Amino acid sequence: MSNAVLILLSTFLILHGARAQEIKIGVLFDGEDDELTEWIFQTAVESYNKEREYFPDNDLVVVIEKIPRGDDFAATNAVCKLLEQGVIAIFGPSGESSQHVQSICDAMEIPHMVTKHDPNQEGLNSVINLHPHYSVMAQILVDIVNLFDWKVFTILYEKNENLPKLSELVKMHDGKIHIISMKQLDQSNEKNYREVFYDVKKSGDTRFIIDCSTEILYDVLIQAQQVGLMSDDHSYLITNLDLHTIDLEPFKYGGSNFTGMRLIDPEDPETIESVEYLNNLNRESSDSDDKITPYTLRTEAALMIDALYVFASGLKELDIVDEMLDEESFSCEEENGWKRGLSMVNYMRTVDVRGITGNIRFDRQSFRTDFQLDIIELTAEGIHKIGLWNVTEGLNISRTGTLKQIPALEGSLSNMSFTVITAISRPYGMLKDSSLTLVGNDRFEGFGIELIDEISKMLGFNYTFVLEPNGVYGSMDKKTGKWNGMIKELLEERADLAITDLTITAERQKAVDFTNPFMNLGISILYKAPTKQPPKLFSFMSPFSSEVWLFLGSAYMGVSILLFVVARMAPKEWQNPYPCIEEPEKLENQFSMPNSLWFTVGSVLQQGSELAPIAMSTRMIAGIWYFFTLIMVSSYTANLAAFLTVESLSSPISDAEELANNDVGIMYGSKKGGSTLGFFNDSSNEVYQKMAQYMTDHPEALTSSNDEGLMRVQMHNYAFLMESTSIEYITERNCDVSQVGGLLDNKGYGIAMRKNMYYNDALTKAVIKLQEQGMLHKMKDKWWKEKCGGGACSGDADTGGGSVALTLANVGGVFVVLVGGCTASIFVNGLEMLFDVWNTARTNKIPFRKELVDELKFVAKCSGDTKPVRHRNVNRSSESGSGESESLKSKESKRSKSSPKSYGK
Ligand code: GLU
C-alpha cells in the first residue's frame, strides 16, 4: 500500500469525529472515459480524509468541473468557477485545453497538477507535471527500435501534439538504411482507421509504431487486424502507456509481435495493496460494485492519485493549512491569487516519494525525473515484462526476440497461417506428376510436405507451400555474413518455416531455430555398385586372409622345429636302428629335421606319414598339431566352398580414406553450399581436410543437387559424398549405385524458423509426438520403400559379403591351443629327459650333472639322427618305448649291457 494511504488511515482513526475544515481542490475532466478516473480520484481523496495524517483537522473536498474536450472557452470558465469556490489547486484536464488552464493558474499562482505531457509548461511557475517527459520517451522508442533492428517501419499517430514523442524516430529516416513512413490516424471518420491501414498494407510494411490515446487504442488494433495486418509477419510497438489495460485477447494468438511500455507495475506488491485498499474503501462508502485491478488501473488515474499524494505531501511540508483557509475565494477578474501558491509549488518540487507510478521526483522545471518504465510484450499467455528502462541504466531488455510460450499442444496454433518454403529434393519435397494443372499446395508431395500436413492437423494451423527456385538451402557468405537460400527467405520474413532435407548445423542454428530432428543420418559415399569378379587363378588362397596364411606357415615351421628338438631330447625317441643287433653301437632318432617337416606337413594335408612319435612329449606335440590341423582344414574347406560358389564383388574404394588417397582417378564432390561440404571444410581430421582441399581445388566436382550427383556417379568415374538417408532412397531405386563405407558423422534434419518464434515449442512437441506414435517411421517406409519405384533393388542386394576371408580373429583360438599344447609338451619333454639322465647316472654310477651336461651337449649339436650308445652296461630295455615288441626290447637290452660305450669323448 502506498505510504500515503497507510499513514492517512491511521490518523483518521485517532481524529475521526472532530469538526473538520475544508481544503478544496478542483478537478477538470474533459474526456469521455473519465468516470473511472473520477471515482478512483474521489476514493483516494476519501482515504486522505479518513487517515488524517496529512490534514488532521481538515477535510479535502473535491470540486469537479466537466468540460467538453478541446473547448478552451469552457475550460477558462470552469477554472474561474473553481477558483471562485476557493480551490487551492487544480488537477487536470488531460485534454488539449490544459494550456489555458495553465496560464490562469500561473497568473493566479494556483498549483496546477498536470498528468499529461505538456510541451508548453516550460517557463510556467505553477505547474507540477507527473507525466514522463516526451523527450525521454522519444529516446526510449529509438532505443527499442534499434534493439529490435527495425530498418523500415511506419509510424501511425493520432494527434499532432504527440509528435514530440515521435520526433527522434522520425529523425532516423535517411532514405537508405532507415526508411520511415508516417501516417495520421484519421480522426474525422468516427473511429474508422481502416483506410489508413489499407494504404499501409499496400506499402508492404510489416512493422508499425502506433501512437494514440487509450480511448481509441483497442479500435485501432482491431481494425488493423480486420484489414489483415496482424499475421505473424507483423510487429507493433505501442507508445501508449496503457497497452496492458485494454482487452488484448483478440491479438494474443494472431502471431503478431506487440511491444509496449508501462509506468505502473501491476505485479508490484505496493500497487496491488493500494488498489485493493481503494476497492475496499469504495465498497464501504458507496456500496458500489466498481472495482479496479492493477491491470485495469490506467496511467492517467494512477498519475492523478500520485498527484494528490504529491499535493498532500507539499501541503504537509508547508504547514499552512490554517492560514490558507482564511482565503475564502479567488477571482479571475481581479487576479487576486493565492499568496502562498508558489511556495506550495516549490515545496512540491522537492518531494521525494514513492507512488503507484514509482519514484516521484521533479526537476527544476517541474518535469518528472528518475522514473522507470517496464518494457512489455504480448504473448499467447498475456502480457509479459521483458525488460525495463530507467534513467541510470537506460534500456535493459532480457532478450530481443519474441518468445511466446504455448501452453498446450493440440490446436495451440489454431487459425494461424504459415508460409512454408521447400526446395525440390527427392523424397522430401517433390513436384507431383499430374496431367492436370495443379495449383497451391497440391503441386507438392513428399516426406516433408506430409510431415507439415500431419503437424498442421495436430496444431490446427494453415500453411502455404512456396518453392525456393534455385534449390539452395542456405549457407552464410563468410565475408558479408549474409545468408542465401531458404534461410535467407526465413530471415527476410518471406517464409515462416523451411522444410526439406535441411540439416541442422551449428552455423545455421546461429541464424535460425530448428525443431528437434525428424530424421537422423550421416555423411557417406555414393559410388557405382561393386562389379562381380571372375574367379581368380589363386582363389584357393581366399578362404584365409594373408595374415592367417602367414601364421599358419609360422606355426608349421615352429612345430616342426619343436618336434625336432623335443624328439632329440626325448630318450625314447632314440631307438635301436637294427632290432636284430641286441647291443647297438648307436641309436637312431626318426625325427630328423626333414622328417619333422614331413610329419607336420603330412598331417596338415590330412595324408599322414610313416613316422610315429614314441615319447610322451613328441606324442603330445603330434596330438595338438593334429587338433590344430583338424580345425584349420575344416575352416578352410568350409570357407573355400563359399568362395568357389559366390562370385566376389569388388569396388576400388571401400571408405573415405581410400577415396582421399585414391590414385585411380576417382573424382569426388558434394552438393554446393550444403552441410556436407561444410562438414569437410570445418573438419580438423587430416583425411577430411585433404578431401575439402580437393573439392576447393576442383569446384567442377561439386553439384547443385543430389540428382546431379547421382547422374555423375552413374555416368563417370565419380564418387558423391551425400547424406545416408538420401543414399538409401537412391539405392532403393538405382541398382547400379551403392553406399561405400560407413557414416562419417551424425546429424539430423529439422524444420527451420526464425529465431525465438513462439511456435517452435509446439512444432517440436508435435515432431516428438509423431516420432513416438511411429508415424515418422511409417512415413519413411512409405516414401523410401513404396512410393516412386521404391524397392526396385531389394532382390539385388548381394554385396558378396557371404564369403569373406577368415581372419586371425576367426581362427586365433586354434593357434592359442597349439601354443599351449606345445608348451606342455616341452615341459613333459624336460621331465622325460631328466628322468632318463637320472636313471643312467644311477645305473652307471656316474654324476648326474655330468650326464646331464653330456646329454644336453649332444642335443644342442642339432645334427645327426644317430646317437652312439655311451653306457653299454645300462639295461635300457626297461625304459624302451612302448611301441617296441618285447623281444626287441630284451635283445636290445642285452646288447646294451654287453657293449657299454661312451660318446662324445
Ligand atoms: N542436407 C544438406 C543441407 O542441408 C544438403 C545436402 C548435402 O549437403 O549433402 O545443406
Coordinates of C-alpha atoms in Angstrom, one line a residue, residues 511-785:
A511 CA 20.7 -17.6 -37.6
V512 CA 17.5 -19.6 -37.2
D513 CA 15.9 -22.1 -34.9
F514 CA 15.2 -25.7 -35.7
T515 CA 12.7 -28.1 -34.3
N516 CA 14.1 -31.4 -32.9
P517 CA 15.4 -33.6 -35.7
F518 CA 12.7 -35.6 -37.6
M519 CA 15.3 -37.8 -39.2
N520 CA 18.9 -38.9 -38.3
L521 CA 21.6 -39.5 -40.8
G522 CA 25.3 -39.2 -41.5
I523 CA 27.6 -38.5 -44.5
S524 CA 28.6 -41.4 -46.6
I525 CA 29.8 -42.1 -50.2
L526 CA 27.6 -42.9 -53.2
Y527 CA 29.6 -44.9 -55.8
K528 CA 29.0 -47.4 -58.5
A529 CA 27.8 -50.7 -57.2
P530 CA 30.7 -53.2 -56.9
T531 CA 31.1 -55.3 -60.0
K532 CA 31.2 -59.1 -60.0
Q533 CA 34.7 -60.5 -60.3
P534 CA 35.5 -63.7 -62.4
P535 CA 37.0 -66.4 -60.2
K536 CA 40.7 -65.8 -59.6
L537 CA 43.5 -68.3 -60.5
F538 CA 44.6 -68.4 -56.9
S539 CA 41.1 -68.2 -55.4
F540 CA 42.0 -71.3 -53.3
M541 CA 44.0 -68.9 -51.2
S542 CA 40.9 -66.8 -50.5
P543 CA 39.4 -68.7 -47.5
F544 CA 42.2 -67.4 -45.3
S545 CA 43.4 -63.9 -45.0
S546 CA 47.0 -63.4 -45.8
E547 CA 47.6 -62.9 -42.1
V548 CA 46.2 -66.3 -41.3
W549 CA 48.3 -67.8 -44.1
L550 CA 51.4 -66.2 -42.5
F551 CA 50.5 -67.5 -39.1
L552 CA 49.8 -70.9 -40.5
G553 CA 53.2 -71.1 -42.2
S554 CA 54.9 -69.9 -39.0
A555 CA 53.0 -72.4 -36.9
Y556 CA 54.1 -75.2 -39.3
M557 CA 57.8 -74.2 -39.1
G558 CA 57.6 -73.7 -35.4
V559 CA 56.0 -77.0 -34.6
S560 CA 58.4 -78.9 -37.0
I561 CA 61.4 -77.4 -35.3
L562 CA 59.9 -78.0 -31.9
L563 CA 59.2 -81.6 -32.8
F564 CA 62.8 -82.0 -33.9
V565 CA 64.3 -80.5 -30.7
V566 CA 61.9 -82.3 -28.4
A567 CA 62.5 -85.6 -30.2
R568 CA 66.2 -85.2 -29.7
M569 CA 65.8 -84.6 -26.0
A570 CA 63.2 -87.4 -25.5
P571 CA 65.2 -90.5 -24.7
K572 CA 62.6 -92.8 -26.0
E573 CA 62.8 -91.3 -29.5
W574 CA 66.4 -92.8 -29.6
Q575 CA 65.8 -96.3 -30.9
N576 CA 68.0 -99.2 -32.0
P577 CA 68.0 -99.0 -35.8
Y578 CA 68.8 -102.7 -36.2
P579 CA 66.5 -104.6 -33.9
C580 CA 68.4 -107.8 -34.6
I581 CA 71.5 -106.4 -33.0
E582 CA 71.0 -106.6 -29.4
E583 CA 73.7 -104.2 -28.3
P584 CA 73.8 -101.5 -30.9
E585 CA 76.7 -99.1 -31.2
K586 CA 74.4 -96.2 -31.7
L587 CA 70.8 -95.3 -31.5
E588 CA 68.7 -93.5 -34.1
N589 CA 66.1 -90.8 -33.9
Q590 CA 63.4 -90.8 -36.5
F591 CA 62.6 -87.1 -36.1
S592 CA 65.4 -85.6 -38.1
M593 CA 64.7 -82.1 -39.3
P594 CA 63.4 -83.2 -42.8
N595 CA 61.3 -85.9 -41.1
S596 CA 59.9 -83.5 -38.7
L597 CA 58.9 -81.2 -41.5
W598 CA 57.4 -84.1 -43.4
F599 CA 55.5 -85.3 -40.4
T600 CA 53.8 -82.0 -39.8
V601 CA 53.0 -81.3 -43.4
G602 CA 51.6 -84.8 -43.8
S603 CA 49.1 -84.1 -41.0
V604 CA 48.2 -80.6 -42.4
L605 CA 47.4 -82.2 -45.7
Q606 CA 45.5 -84.9 -44.0
Q607 CA 47.7 -87.6 -45.5
G608 CA 49.9 -88.8 -42.7
S609 CA 53.5 -90.0 -42.9
E610 CA 55.1 -93.2 -41.9
L611 CA 56.5 -91.6 -38.8
A612 CA 55.0 -92.3 -35.4
P613 CA 56.2 -90.5 -32.3
I614 CA 57.1 -92.7 -29.3
A615 CA 57.9 -90.4 -26.4
M616 CA 55.2 -88.7 -24.5
S617 CA 56.3 -85.3 -25.3
T618 CA 56.5 -85.9 -29.1
R619 CA 53.1 -87.5 -29.0
M620 CA 51.7 -84.5 -27.2
I621 CA 53.1 -82.2 -29.9
A622 CA 51.7 -84.5 -32.6
G623 CA 48.3 -84.6 -30.9
I624 CA 48.0 -80.9 -30.5
W625 CA 49.2 -80.4 -34.1
Y626 CA 46.5 -82.9 -35.3
F627 CA 43.9 -81.0 -33.5
F628 CA 45.2 -77.7 -34.9
T629 CA 45.1 -79.0 -38.4
L630 CA 41.7 -80.6 -38.0
I631 CA 40.2 -77.2 -37.1
M632 CA 42.2 -75.2 -39.7
V633 CA 41.5 -77.7 -42.5
S634 CA 37.7 -77.8 -41.7
S635 CA 37.6 -74.0 -41.6
Y636 CA 39.4 -73.8 -44.8
T637 CA 37.2 -76.3 -46.5
A638 CA 34.0 -74.7 -45.3
N639 CA 35.1 -71.2 -46.5
L640 CA 36.5 -72.5 -49.7
A641 CA 33.1 -73.7 -50.7
A642 CA 31.6 -70.3 -50.2
F643 CA 34.4 -68.7 -52.2
L644 CA 34.1 -71.1 -55.1
T645 CA 30.3 -70.8 -55.3
V646 CA 29.8 -67.0 -54.7
E647 CA 31.3 -64.6 -57.3
S648 CA 33.0 -61.9 -55.4
L649 CA 32.1 -58.2 -55.8
S650 CA 34.8 -55.6 -55.9
S651 CA 35.0 -51.9 -55.6
P652 CA 38.1 -49.8 -56.0
I653 CA 37.3 -47.9 -52.8
S654 CA 35.9 -49.1 -49.5
D655 CA 35.9 -45.9 -47.4
A656 CA 36.6 -42.2 -47.3
E657 CA 40.3 -42.6 -46.6
E658 CA 40.7 -44.8 -49.7
L659 CA 38.8 -42.2 -51.7
A660 CA 41.0 -39.4 -50.4
N661 CA 44.2 -41.3 -51.3
N662 CA 42.9 -42.9 -54.5
D663 CA 45.3 -42.9 -57.3
V664 CA 42.9 -44.5 -59.8
G665 CA 41.4 -41.1 -60.8
I666 CA 38.1 -41.3 -59.0
M667 CA 36.7 -37.7 -58.9
Y668 CA 34.6 -36.9 -55.9
G669 CA 32.5 -34.0 -54.6
S670 CA 29.3 -33.0 -52.7
K671 CA 26.4 -30.6 -53.1
K672 CA 27.4 -26.9 -53.4
G673 CA 26.7 -24.9 -50.3
G674 CA 25.4 -27.9 -48.5
S675 CA 26.1 -29.1 -45.0
T676 CA 28.1 -32.0 -46.4
L677 CA 30.6 -29.6 -48.0
G678 CA 30.5 -27.6 -44.7
F679 CA 31.4 -30.7 -42.7
F680 CA 34.6 -31.3 -44.8
N681 CA 35.5 -27.6 -44.8
D682 CA 35.2 -27.3 -41.0
S683 CA 36.7 -30.7 -40.1
S684 CA 40.0 -31.0 -38.2
N685 CA 40.5 -34.6 -39.4
E686 CA 43.5 -34.8 -41.8
V687 CA 41.8 -37.1 -44.3
Y688 CA 38.7 -34.9 -44.4
Q689 CA 40.8 -31.7 -44.7
K690 CA 42.5 -33.3 -47.7
M691 CA 39.1 -34.0 -49.2
A692 CA 38.0 -30.4 -48.5
Q693 CA 41.1 -29.1 -50.2
Y694 CA 40.4 -31.4 -53.2
M695 CA 36.9 -30.1 -53.5
T696 CA 38.1 -26.5 -53.2
D697 CA 40.7 -27.1 -56.0
H698 CA 38.1 -28.9 -58.1
P699 CA 34.9 -26.8 -57.9
E700 CA 33.7 -28.6 -61.0
A701 CA 33.3 -31.7 -58.8
L702 CA 30.6 -30.0 -56.8
T703 CA 26.9 -30.5 -57.9
S704 CA 23.9 -28.3 -57.5
S705 CA 21.6 -31.2 -56.4
N706 CA 21.6 -34.8 -55.2
D707 CA 20.2 -35.8 -58.6
E708 CA 23.1 -34.3 -60.4
G709 CA 25.4 -36.2 -58.1
L710 CA 23.6 -39.5 -58.8
M711 CA 23.8 -38.8 -62.6
R712 CA 27.6 -38.2 -62.4
V713 CA 28.1 -41.4 -60.3
Q714 CA 26.3 -43.4 -62.9
M715 CA 28.0 -41.8 -65.9
H716 CA 31.5 -41.1 -64.8
N717 CA 34.2 -42.4 -62.5
Y718 CA 32.8 -40.2 -59.7
A719 CA 32.0 -40.7 -56.0
F720 CA 29.4 -38.4 -54.5
L721 CA 29.5 -37.5 -50.8
M722 CA 26.0 -37.3 -49.6
E723 CA 23.7 -38.0 -46.7
S724 CA 22.9 -41.6 -45.8
T725 CA 19.1 -41.2 -45.9
S726 CA 19.3 -39.8 -49.4
I727 CA 21.7 -42.6 -50.4
E728 CA 19.2 -45.1 -49.0
Y729 CA 16.5 -43.5 -51.2
I730 CA 18.7 -43.7 -54.3
T731 CA 20.0 -47.2 -53.8
E732 CA 16.4 -48.4 -53.4
R733 CA 15.7 -47.3 -56.9
N734 CA 19.1 -47.4 -58.7
C735 CA 20.7 -50.8 -58.5
D736 CA 23.9 -49.6 -60.3
V737 CA 25.0 -47.5 -57.4
S738 CA 25.5 -48.3 -53.7
Q739 CA 26.8 -46.8 -50.5
V740 CA 30.5 -47.2 -49.9
G741 CA 31.8 -47.3 -46.3
G742 CA 30.0 -46.2 -43.1
L743 CA 28.9 -42.9 -41.8
L744 CA 31.4 -40.1 -41.3
D745 CA 29.3 -38.1 -38.8
N746 CA 25.9 -38.0 -37.2
K747 CA 23.3 -35.3 -37.6
G748 CA 19.6 -34.7 -38.3
Y749 CA 17.1 -32.8 -40.4
G750 CA 14.8 -30.2 -38.7
I751 CA 12.2 -27.7 -39.6
A752 CA 13.7 -24.3 -39.6
M753 CA 12.2 -21.0 -38.5
R754 CA 13.2 -17.5 -37.4
K755 CA 14.8 -17.2 -34.0
N756 CA 12.7 -17.3 -30.8
M757 CA 9.4 -17.9 -32.6
Y758 CA 6.7 -18.9 -30.2
Y759 CA 5.6 -21.8 -32.4
N760 CA 9.0 -23.6 -32.1
D761 CA 8.0 -25.3 -28.9
A762 CA 4.6 -26.5 -30.3
L763 CA 6.2 -27.7 -33.6
T764 CA 9.0 -29.6 -31.7
K765 CA 6.4 -31.2 -29.4
A766 CA 4.5 -32.3 -32.5
V767 CA 7.5 -33.8 -34.1
I768 CA 8.3 -35.7 -30.9
K769 CA 4.7 -36.9 -30.7
L770 CA 4.8 -38.1 -34.3
Q771 CA 8.0 -40.0 -33.6
E772 CA 6.5 -41.6 -30.5
Q773 CA 3.5 -42.7 -32.5
G774 CA 5.7 -44.4 -35.1
M775 CA 4.3 -42.1 -37.7
L776 CA 7.7 -40.8 -38.9
H777 CA 8.9 -44.4 -39.3
K778 CA 5.7 -45.2 -41.3
M779 CA 6.1 -42.2 -43.5
K780 CA 9.8 -43.0 -44.1
D781 CA 8.9 -46.5 -45.2
K782 CA 6.2 -45.1 -47.5
W783 CA 8.4 -42.5 -49.2
W784 CA 11.5 -44.7 -49.3
K785 CA 10.3 -48.1 -50.0

